[in-house]
Short mmCIF file of C-alpha atoms and ligand atoms in Angstrom, two decimals:
data_model
loop_
_atom_site.label_atom_id
_atom_site.label_comp_id
_atom_site.label_asym_id
_atom_site.label_seq_id
_atom_site.Cartn_x
_atom_site.Cartn_y
_atom_site.Cartn_z
CA MET A 41 20.53 3.67 -24.65
CA ILE A 42 19.26 4.26 -21.12
CA ALA A 43 18.71 1.53 -18.38
CA LEU A 44 16.29 1.66 -15.21
CA ALA A 45 17.54 -0.85 -12.90
CA ASP A 46 15.23 -1.47 -10.20
CA CYS A 47 15.53 -3.54 -7.10
CA ASN A 48 12.74 -6.38 -7.28
CA ALA A 49 10.88 -5.71 -3.15
CA PHE A 50 13.61 -4.02 -1.86
CA TYR A 51 13.60 -3.78 1.68
CA VAL A 52 12.63 -7.39 1.67
CA SER A 53 15.13 -8.66 -0.62
CA CYS A 54 17.78 -6.84 1.75
CA GLU A 55 16.02 -9.09 4.66
CA LYS A 56 16.06 -11.68 2.36
CA ALA A 57 19.98 -11.74 1.61
CA PHE A 58 21.06 -12.11 4.88
CA ARG A 59 18.33 -15.05 5.80
CA PRO A 60 18.30 -17.71 3.12
CA ASP A 61 15.67 -19.43 5.28
CA LEU A 62 12.85 -16.83 4.46
CA ASP A 63 13.27 -18.08 0.67
CA GLY A 64 9.60 -18.50 -0.74
CA ARG A 65 7.91 -17.17 2.48
CA PRO A 66 5.22 -14.13 2.90
CA VAL A 67 7.76 -11.60 4.31
CA GLY A 68 6.79 -7.98 5.35
CA VAL A 69 8.74 -4.92 6.73
CA LEU A 70 6.90 -2.32 8.95
CA THR A 71 7.02 1.63 9.12
CA ASN A 72 9.14 2.65 11.76
CA ASN A 73 7.54 2.30 15.38
CA ASP A 74 6.01 -1.23 13.90
CA GLY A 75 3.35 0.64 12.19
CA CYS A 76 2.04 -0.05 8.58
CA VAL A 77 3.35 -2.70 6.28
CA ILE A 78 5.57 -0.81 3.69
CA ALA A 79 7.14 -3.27 1.76
CA ARG A 80 5.73 -7.18 1.09
CA SER A 81 7.56 -10.17 -0.92
CA PRO A 82 5.27 -11.70 -3.59
CA GLU A 83 4.04 -14.25 -1.18
CA LEU A 84 2.82 -11.69 1.21
CA LYS A 85 0.80 -9.79 -1.54
CA ALA A 86 -0.61 -12.94 -2.19
CA LEU A 87 -1.72 -13.42 0.96
CA GLY A 88 -3.78 -10.36 0.29
CA VAL A 89 -1.82 -7.57 2.46
CA ALA A 90 -2.35 -4.22 1.16
CA MET A 91 0.53 -1.37 1.35
CA GLY A 92 0.33 0.61 4.06
CA ALA A 93 -2.01 -2.13 5.88
CA PRO A 94 -1.53 -1.32 9.83
CA ALA A 95 0.17 -3.92 11.33
CA HIS A 96 -1.82 -4.69 14.31
CA MET A 97 -4.93 -4.86 12.15
CA LEU A 98 -3.53 -7.90 10.47
CA ASP A 99 -5.63 -10.90 10.84
CA PRO A 100 -3.96 -13.53 12.92
CA HIS A 101 -3.93 -16.12 10.42
CA ILE A 102 -1.41 -14.41 8.04
CA THR A 103 0.40 -12.81 10.70
CA ARG A 104 1.26 -16.99 11.72
CA GLN A 105 2.34 -17.61 8.23
CA CYS A 106 4.66 -14.48 7.34
CA VAL A 107 8.02 -12.99 9.11
CA LEU A 108 7.49 -9.53 9.64
CA PHE A 109 10.42 -7.19 10.42
CA SER A 110 11.41 -3.38 11.54
CA SER A 111 12.50 -1.24 8.99
CA ASN A 112 16.05 -1.11 9.34
CA TYR A 113 17.58 1.66 7.64
CA ALA A 114 21.23 1.62 8.08
CA LEU A 115 20.90 -1.91 6.39
CA TYR A 116 19.26 -0.59 3.45
CA GLY A 117 20.92 2.49 2.88
CA ASP A 118 23.90 0.76 2.80
CA MET A 119 22.85 -2.13 0.70
CA SER A 120 21.66 0.09 -1.84
CA ARG A 121 25.01 1.97 -1.89
CA ARG A 122 26.56 -1.46 -2.59
CA VAL A 123 24.15 -2.37 -5.48
CA THR A 124 25.11 1.46 -6.67
CA ALA A 125 28.60 0.36 -6.20
CA VAL A 126 28.12 -2.47 -8.96
CA TYR A 127 26.30 -0.66 -11.42
CA HIS A 128 29.20 1.87 -11.67
CA GLN A 129 31.47 -1.31 -12.69
CA TYR A 130 29.36 -1.01 -15.62
CA THR A 131 28.66 2.44 -16.87
CA PRO A 132 29.95 6.18 -15.65
CA ASP A 133 26.76 7.13 -16.13
CA VAL A 134 24.32 6.45 -12.92
CA SER A 135 21.85 8.63 -11.55
CA VAL A 136 20.42 7.38 -8.52
CA TYR A 137 16.57 8.02 -8.83
CA SER A 138 15.31 6.61 -5.60
CA ILE A 139 16.71 3.92 -2.40
CA ASP A 140 15.97 1.23 -5.38
CA GLU A 141 15.78 2.68 -8.78
CA SER A 142 18.58 4.18 -10.80
CA PHE A 143 18.94 5.40 -14.35
CA LEU A 144 21.87 4.55 -16.28
CA GLY A 145 23.01 5.95 -19.45
CA PHE A 146 24.95 3.65 -22.06
CA ASP A 147 25.71 6.39 -24.82
CA GLY A 148 27.98 5.00 -27.21
CA PHE A 149 27.67 1.06 -26.31
CA PRO A 150 27.25 -1.36 -29.19
CA GLY A 151 23.36 -1.95 -29.23
CA GLU A 152 23.44 -5.52 -30.32
CA ARG A 153 25.58 -6.30 -27.12
CA LEU A 154 23.56 -4.21 -24.67
CA GLU A 155 20.71 -7.01 -23.22
CA ASP A 156 24.21 -9.62 -22.69
CA HIS A 157 26.04 -6.42 -20.49
CA CYS A 158 22.64 -5.70 -18.77
CA GLN A 159 22.33 -9.63 -18.04
CA ALA A 160 25.93 -9.35 -16.83
CA MET A 161 25.42 -6.63 -14.31
CA ARG A 162 22.04 -8.07 -12.83
CA LEU A 163 24.12 -11.80 -12.20
CA ARG A 164 26.85 -9.77 -10.87
CA VAL A 165 24.90 -7.55 -8.53
CA ARG A 166 23.19 -10.83 -7.69
CA GLN A 167 26.46 -12.74 -6.63
CA GLU A 168 27.97 -9.42 -4.82
CA THR A 169 24.78 -8.04 -3.13
CA GLY A 170 22.84 -10.86 -2.62
CA ILE A 171 19.44 -8.20 -4.17
CA PRO A 172 17.94 -9.41 -7.52
CA ILE A 173 17.11 -6.83 -9.87
CA SER A 174 15.19 -6.19 -13.19
CA ILE A 175 16.40 -3.85 -16.14
CA GLY A 176 14.10 -2.22 -18.53
CA LEU A 177 15.91 -0.64 -21.23
CA SER A 178 15.06 2.20 -24.35
CA THR A 179 15.62 5.15 -25.83
CA SER A 180 14.02 7.30 -22.93
CA LYS A 181 13.39 7.02 -19.41
CA THR A 182 9.88 6.87 -19.69
CA LEU A 183 10.22 3.69 -22.09
CA ALA A 184 12.89 2.62 -20.17
CA LYS A 185 10.52 2.32 -16.88
CA ILE A 186 7.88 0.44 -18.86
CA ALA A 187 10.01 -1.85 -19.98
CA ASN A 188 11.33 -2.32 -16.88
CA HIS A 189 7.66 -3.46 -15.49
CA LEU A 190 7.83 -5.73 -18.34
CA ALA A 191 11.11 -7.54 -17.09
CA LYS A 192 9.67 -7.98 -13.85
CA LYS A 193 6.56 -9.27 -14.75
CA GLU A 194 7.08 -11.52 -17.58
CA ALA A 195 9.33 -14.72 -16.32
CA ALA A 196 10.95 -14.93 -20.18
CA CYS A 197 12.84 -11.84 -20.06
CA GLU A 198 15.30 -12.98 -17.00
CA GLY A 199 14.96 -9.69 -15.47
CA VAL A 200 16.09 -7.76 -18.58
CA ALA A 201 13.46 -5.95 -21.24
CA LEU A 202 14.38 -4.24 -24.07
CA LEU A 203 12.01 -1.74 -25.90
CA PRO A 204 12.69 -0.07 -29.09
CA PRO A 205 10.47 3.30 -29.66
CA GLU A 206 9.53 1.65 -33.07
CA SER A 207 8.64 -2.00 -33.06
CA ASP A 208 5.69 -4.24 -32.99
CA THR A 209 6.79 -5.61 -29.49
CA THR A 210 6.60 -1.60 -28.09
CA ARG A 211 3.30 -1.07 -29.72
CA ARG A 212 1.45 -3.74 -28.22
CA VAL A 213 2.91 -3.02 -24.32
CA LEU A 214 1.58 0.42 -24.99
CA GLU A 215 -2.00 -0.52 -26.50
CA ARG A 216 -2.26 -2.70 -23.37
CA LEU A 217 -1.15 -0.16 -21.01
CA PRO A 218 -3.58 2.12 -18.81
CA VAL A 219 -2.28 5.95 -19.04
CA THR A 220 -2.09 6.10 -15.54
CA GLU A 221 0.53 3.70 -15.45
CA VAL A 222 2.84 5.75 -17.51
CA TRP A 223 5.44 7.07 -15.18
CA GLY A 224 4.59 10.76 -13.62
CA VAL A 225 0.68 10.45 -14.93
CA ALA A 226 -1.39 11.06 -11.46
CA ARG A 227 -4.57 9.40 -11.56
CA ARG A 228 -6.56 12.54 -11.53
CA THR A 229 -4.51 13.22 -14.66
CA GLY A 230 -5.58 10.14 -15.89
CA LEU A 231 -9.51 10.97 -15.40
CA ARG A 232 -8.67 14.01 -17.34
CA LEU A 233 -7.21 12.22 -20.37
CA ALA A 234 -10.20 9.86 -20.51
CA ASP A 235 -12.60 12.54 -21.17
CA MET A 236 -10.48 13.46 -23.90
CA GLY A 237 -10.77 9.88 -24.83
CA ILE A 238 -7.16 9.16 -23.86
CA HIS A 239 -7.26 5.57 -22.27
CA THR A 240 -3.99 3.97 -23.00
CA ALA A 241 -0.12 4.57 -23.27
CA TRP A 242 -0.52 4.42 -27.00
CA GLN A 243 -3.28 6.91 -27.30
CA LEU A 244 -0.89 9.11 -25.01
CA ARG A 245 1.66 8.45 -27.77
CA VAL A 246 0.09 9.50 -30.55
CA ALA A 247 -1.98 12.36 -29.04
CA ASP A 248 -0.44 16.01 -29.84
CA PRO A 249 1.60 17.35 -27.75
CA ARG A 250 1.51 21.16 -28.16
CA GLN A 251 -2.32 20.43 -27.43
CA LEU A 252 -1.41 18.79 -23.99
CA ARG A 253 1.18 21.37 -22.87
CA ARG A 254 -1.72 23.62 -23.24
CA LEU A 255 -4.02 21.43 -21.46
CA PHE A 256 -1.34 20.13 -18.78
CA SER A 257 1.85 20.88 -18.36
CA VAL A 258 5.50 20.99 -19.96
CA VAL A 259 5.95 17.80 -18.58
CA MET A 260 2.83 15.95 -20.13
CA GLU A 261 4.41 17.31 -23.51
CA ARG A 262 7.63 15.90 -23.19
CA THR A 263 5.50 12.51 -21.53
CA VAL A 264 4.45 12.21 -24.99
CA TRP A 265 8.08 12.59 -26.98
CA GLU A 266 9.25 10.40 -24.35
CA LEU A 267 6.44 7.81 -25.38
CA ARG A 268 7.90 8.01 -28.69
CA GLY A 269 11.54 7.47 -27.62
CA GLN A 270 13.23 10.81 -27.27
CA ASP A 271 14.99 11.28 -23.88
CA CYS A 272 13.37 14.65 -22.94
CA ILE A 273 12.70 14.81 -19.24
CA GLU A 274 15.33 15.58 -16.29
CA LEU A 275 14.76 13.81 -13.02
CA ASP A 276 14.14 16.59 -10.89
CA ASP A 277 11.03 17.25 -13.12
CA MET A 278 9.58 13.85 -12.02
CA SER A 279 9.10 12.28 -8.36
CA VAL A 280 6.27 10.12 -8.07
CA PRO A 281 3.29 10.79 -6.07
CA LYS A 282 2.67 8.69 -3.21
CA ARG A 283 5.81 6.69 -3.18
CA GLN A 284 8.49 9.66 -2.82
CA ILE A 285 8.92 13.50 -2.89
CA MET A 286 12.06 15.07 -4.68
CA THR A 287 13.25 18.64 -4.03
CA SER A 288 16.36 19.48 -4.97
CA ARG A 289 17.76 22.46 -7.02
CA SER A 290 21.72 22.92 -8.45
CA PHE A 291 23.06 26.24 -7.08
CA GLY A 292 23.86 29.37 -9.49
CA ARG A 293 27.51 28.81 -8.50
CA LEU A 294 29.60 26.31 -7.03
CA THR A 295 29.25 26.62 -3.30
CA GLY A 296 31.10 25.07 -0.12
CA ASP A 297 29.72 27.01 2.68
CA ARG A 298 28.18 25.25 5.20
CA GLN A 299 25.78 28.02 6.19
CA GLU A 300 24.84 28.05 2.84
CA LEU A 301 24.43 24.21 1.68
CA HIS A 302 22.45 24.06 5.06
CA GLU A 303 19.83 26.88 4.18
CA ALA A 304 19.37 25.20 0.91
CA ILE A 305 18.60 21.90 2.86
CA ARG A 306 16.25 23.49 5.42
CA HIS A 307 14.91 25.29 2.18
CA HIS A 308 14.22 21.56 0.53
CA ALA A 309 13.20 19.71 3.43
CA SER A 310 10.79 22.34 4.52
CA CYS A 311 9.11 22.68 0.93
CA GLY A 312 8.91 18.75 0.55
CA ALA A 313 7.16 18.69 3.91
CA GLU A 314 4.63 21.02 2.06
CA LYS A 315 3.65 19.03 -0.50
CA LEU A 316 3.73 15.91 1.61
CA ARG A 317 0.93 17.78 3.86
CA LYS A 318 -0.66 18.81 0.67
CA GLN A 319 -1.29 14.98 -0.72
CA GLN A 320 -2.02 13.86 2.58
CA SER A 321 0.77 11.50 3.27
CA LEU A 322 3.14 11.32 5.68
CA ALA A 323 7.21 9.96 5.70
CA CYS A 324 8.77 7.31 7.19
CA ALA A 325 12.65 8.14 6.05
CA LEU A 326 14.26 10.59 3.97
CA VAL A 327 17.25 10.81 1.76
CA VAL A 328 19.64 13.59 1.59
CA PHE A 329 22.30 14.01 -1.16
CA VAL A 330 24.89 16.66 -2.30
CA LYS A 331 26.62 16.35 -5.30
CA THR A 332 29.85 18.56 -6.91
CA ASN A 333 30.40 19.35 -10.92
CA PRO A 334 31.21 16.23 -12.89
CA PHE A 335 32.68 18.60 -15.76
CA ARG A 336 35.01 20.26 -13.57
CA PRO A 337 36.93 17.31 -12.87
CA GLU A 338 39.95 19.41 -11.95
CA LEU A 339 37.99 20.21 -8.64
CA PRO A 340 37.56 17.48 -5.42
CA GLN A 341 34.52 15.34 -6.61
CA HIS A 342 32.19 14.81 -4.04
CA HIS A 343 28.77 12.71 -4.41
CA GLU A 344 27.16 11.60 -1.66
CA SER A 345 23.76 10.22 -0.30
CA LEU A 346 22.28 9.10 3.33
CA LEU A 347 18.93 7.34 4.23
CA LEU A 348 17.79 8.40 7.36
CA ALA A 349 14.98 6.96 9.21
CA LEU A 350 12.61 9.81 10.88
CA PRO A 351 11.20 9.18 14.60
CA ARG A 352 8.43 8.26 13.47
CA PRO A 353 6.21 8.85 10.55
CA THR A 354 5.15 12.36 10.04
CA ASP A 355 4.82 15.69 7.68
CA ASP A 356 6.03 17.72 10.57
CA SER A 357 8.45 20.61 9.13
CA ARG A 358 10.41 20.64 12.26
CA LEU A 359 11.40 16.83 12.62
CA ILE A 360 12.04 16.48 8.60
CA VAL A 361 14.06 19.96 8.66
CA HIS A 362 15.79 18.51 11.59
CA THR A 363 16.90 15.15 10.20
CA ALA A 364 17.64 16.39 6.92
CA SER A 365 20.24 18.94 8.32
CA ARG A 366 21.82 15.91 11.16
CA GLY A 367 22.07 13.98 7.41
CA LEU A 368 23.68 17.11 5.86
CA ASP A 369 26.58 17.45 8.68
CA ARG A 370 26.85 13.58 8.15
CA ILE A 371 27.81 13.36 4.60
CA HIS A 372 29.08 17.51 3.87
CA ARG A 373 33.09 17.45 3.38
CA ALA A 374 34.67 20.81 4.32
CA GLY A 375 36.36 22.43 1.55
CA VAL A 376 34.58 20.88 -1.62
CA ALA A 377 32.63 23.04 -3.62
CA TYR A 378 29.63 21.85 -4.05
CA GLN A 379 26.52 21.96 -7.39
CA LYS A 380 23.94 20.76 -5.90
CA CYS A 381 21.90 19.27 -3.22
CA GLY A 382 18.50 18.15 -2.25
CA VAL A 383 16.01 16.00 0.20
CA MET A 384 13.73 13.18 -0.58
CA LEU A 385 11.19 12.31 1.35
CA THR A 386 10.42 8.63 0.94
CA ASP A 387 8.46 5.88 2.10
CA LEU A 388 5.14 7.53 2.04
CA VAL A 389 2.24 6.40 3.60
CA ASP A 390 -1.35 7.38 3.79
CA ARG A 391 -1.80 9.67 6.62
CA ASN A 392 -5.37 8.95 7.10
CA HIS A 393 -4.53 5.12 7.31
CA GLU A 394 -1.39 5.68 10.06
CA GLN A 395 -3.97 7.29 12.36
CA PHE A 396 -5.78 4.52 12.83
CA ASP A 397 -2.80 3.40 14.20
CA ILE A 398 -2.70 3.65 18.00
CA LEU A 399 0.14 1.52 19.07
CA ALA A 400 2.68 2.86 16.65
CA ASP A 401 2.61 6.04 18.39
CA GLN A 402 4.35 7.39 21.41
CA GLN A 403 3.22 10.82 20.49
CA SER A 404 0.10 11.58 22.29
CA ASN A 405 -3.12 13.01 20.71
CA ALA A 406 -2.56 16.77 22.22
CA GLU A 407 0.94 16.90 20.91
CA ARG A 408 -0.12 15.53 17.43
CA GLU A 409 -3.26 18.20 17.14
CA ARG A 410 -1.00 20.80 18.36
CA SER A 411 1.47 19.84 15.55
CA GLU A 412 -1.68 19.40 13.08
CA ARG A 413 -2.31 23.03 13.84
CA LEU A 414 1.28 24.37 13.95
CA MET A 415 1.69 22.89 10.50
CA ALA A 416 -1.58 24.44 9.18
CA THR A 417 -0.78 28.03 9.95
CA LEU A 418 2.58 27.64 8.64
CA ASP A 419 0.53 26.63 5.58
CA LYS A 420 -1.56 29.11 5.42
CA LEU A 421 0.78 31.94 6.14
CA ASN A 422 2.75 30.63 3.09
CA ARG A 423 -0.40 30.57 1.12
CA GLU A 424 -1.40 33.81 1.64
CA LEU A 425 1.62 36.05 2.31
CA GLY A 426 3.64 34.22 -0.08
CA ALA A 427 6.19 31.37 -0.08
CA GLY A 428 8.89 31.24 2.46
CA THR A 429 7.08 34.23 4.27
CA VAL A 430 7.32 31.53 7.58
CA LYS A 431 10.16 29.58 7.48
CA LEU A 432 12.14 27.08 10.33
CA GLY A 433 15.08 27.44 11.79
CA GLY A 434 17.86 24.98 13.32
CA GLY A 435 15.80 22.94 15.41
CA ARG A 436 16.60 21.05 18.63
CA GLU A 437 17.78 18.03 19.64
CA ASN A 438 15.23 15.82 20.92
CA ALA A 439 16.43 13.33 23.67
CA ALA A 440 13.46 11.97 23.96
CA TRP A 441 13.14 10.52 19.78
CA HIS A 442 13.88 6.99 20.28
CA LEU A 443 12.40 4.84 17.88
CA ARG A 444 10.56 1.51 18.23
CA CYS A 445 11.66 -1.60 16.20
CA ALA A 446 10.79 -4.70 18.31
CA TYR A 447 11.39 -7.08 15.26
CA ARG A 448 14.83 -4.95 13.11
CA SER A 449 16.78 -7.98 11.93
CA PRO A 450 21.09 -6.93 12.96
CA ARG A 451 22.79 -3.98 10.83
CA TYR A 452 25.00 -6.80 9.10
CA THR A 453 26.83 -4.71 6.79
CA THR A 454 27.33 -1.42 9.19
CA ARG A 455 28.10 -2.98 12.26
CA TRP A 456 31.09 -5.25 13.79
CA GLU A 457 29.07 -6.56 16.59
CA GLU A 458 26.28 -7.46 14.35
CA LEU A 459 28.05 -9.29 11.48
CA PRO A 460 25.91 -11.96 10.06
CA VAL A 461 28.07 -15.39 11.65
CA VAL A 462 28.71 -18.58 9.28
CA LYS A 463 28.88 -21.82 10.61
CA MET A 464 30.43 -24.89 8.88
CA ARG A 465 29.14 -28.22 9.09
MG1 MG B 291 11.87 -1.66 -6.59
#
């Protein structure tokens, strides 16, 4: 069995964990430089505030009632690490998929006790970190994702939902689910599927997998098998468009060479930036990670990831590569042979939205246009002369990078001078 554990409204929940007075109030978190809304509490959603809405264009009658925070990546990264540490108490098989989502493997665990086990884990996470989570259970990652939606939506589930592949409940859920809400099915793919008469997740499940492979891709074929309950999708195949872009790969052999690791990270970071520009998004933050081979227990083991804020929402390869390299320097351990490393661009916002946001940026228009022209040229050269024709080197430290974050909460868990204070009455 596979579980998808997902933190509810993660950034907002991190803020609320230290501010219980905010319970029930509309709360939002802004991108760096206080540009756009990137996380919303259910109460803020209910006021009609869209994801990515520019903060300075919010209606004054909304800003009066809600509490907005600058993003506090030091806090979110550390809280994410704490939540993951609790998962490790319940299963050794944890794959972090994004800052607030992990797939957990429960192979060999007695099925009839699994829901209780997950319920206990959920309460434990809440108790130890203050973060509410939801858990979806099934035999494939795609079904576990769908079960997770159910766990969030249906109050009766109490945060844990199980969807066995062959059950009436599962069939009913899939019949009601638009195909574009299935993991990895993009909106444009949805249009083509609709032309073939496939509108719901159930219709996709009963479609011919080989035909879909021919018409779409091998990932689409696997999605069909996944909907039938067979686990066959690798996490590297899947990054949900618009929310995050993951680029990672295993090395051909284990390597501890610093130069080699840096080259790989630079490569992943520039590929990610290129994908970002292709889908017209900007990233606000990125995660760098390194991993050793867990099947070589005789070697030193180390897996670590680090969440870093980008100096501003950006699609500029130079900034992204530079930030990722700095991250690698902080997590890389000398003398350890790594199997895999990667970069995940996260907290993506719509580029066209961000352009209205004149207040958010200290970058001048001229600078921005220069960056856009340079990146367009870079993409054109790599497209026409072959991928990797133009690559970026190390990048320079730029002392002029200062984040504007007027409403950032204290970094409660990572700075001694910002610890929360408890008063007894
Ligand atoms: Mg979440």
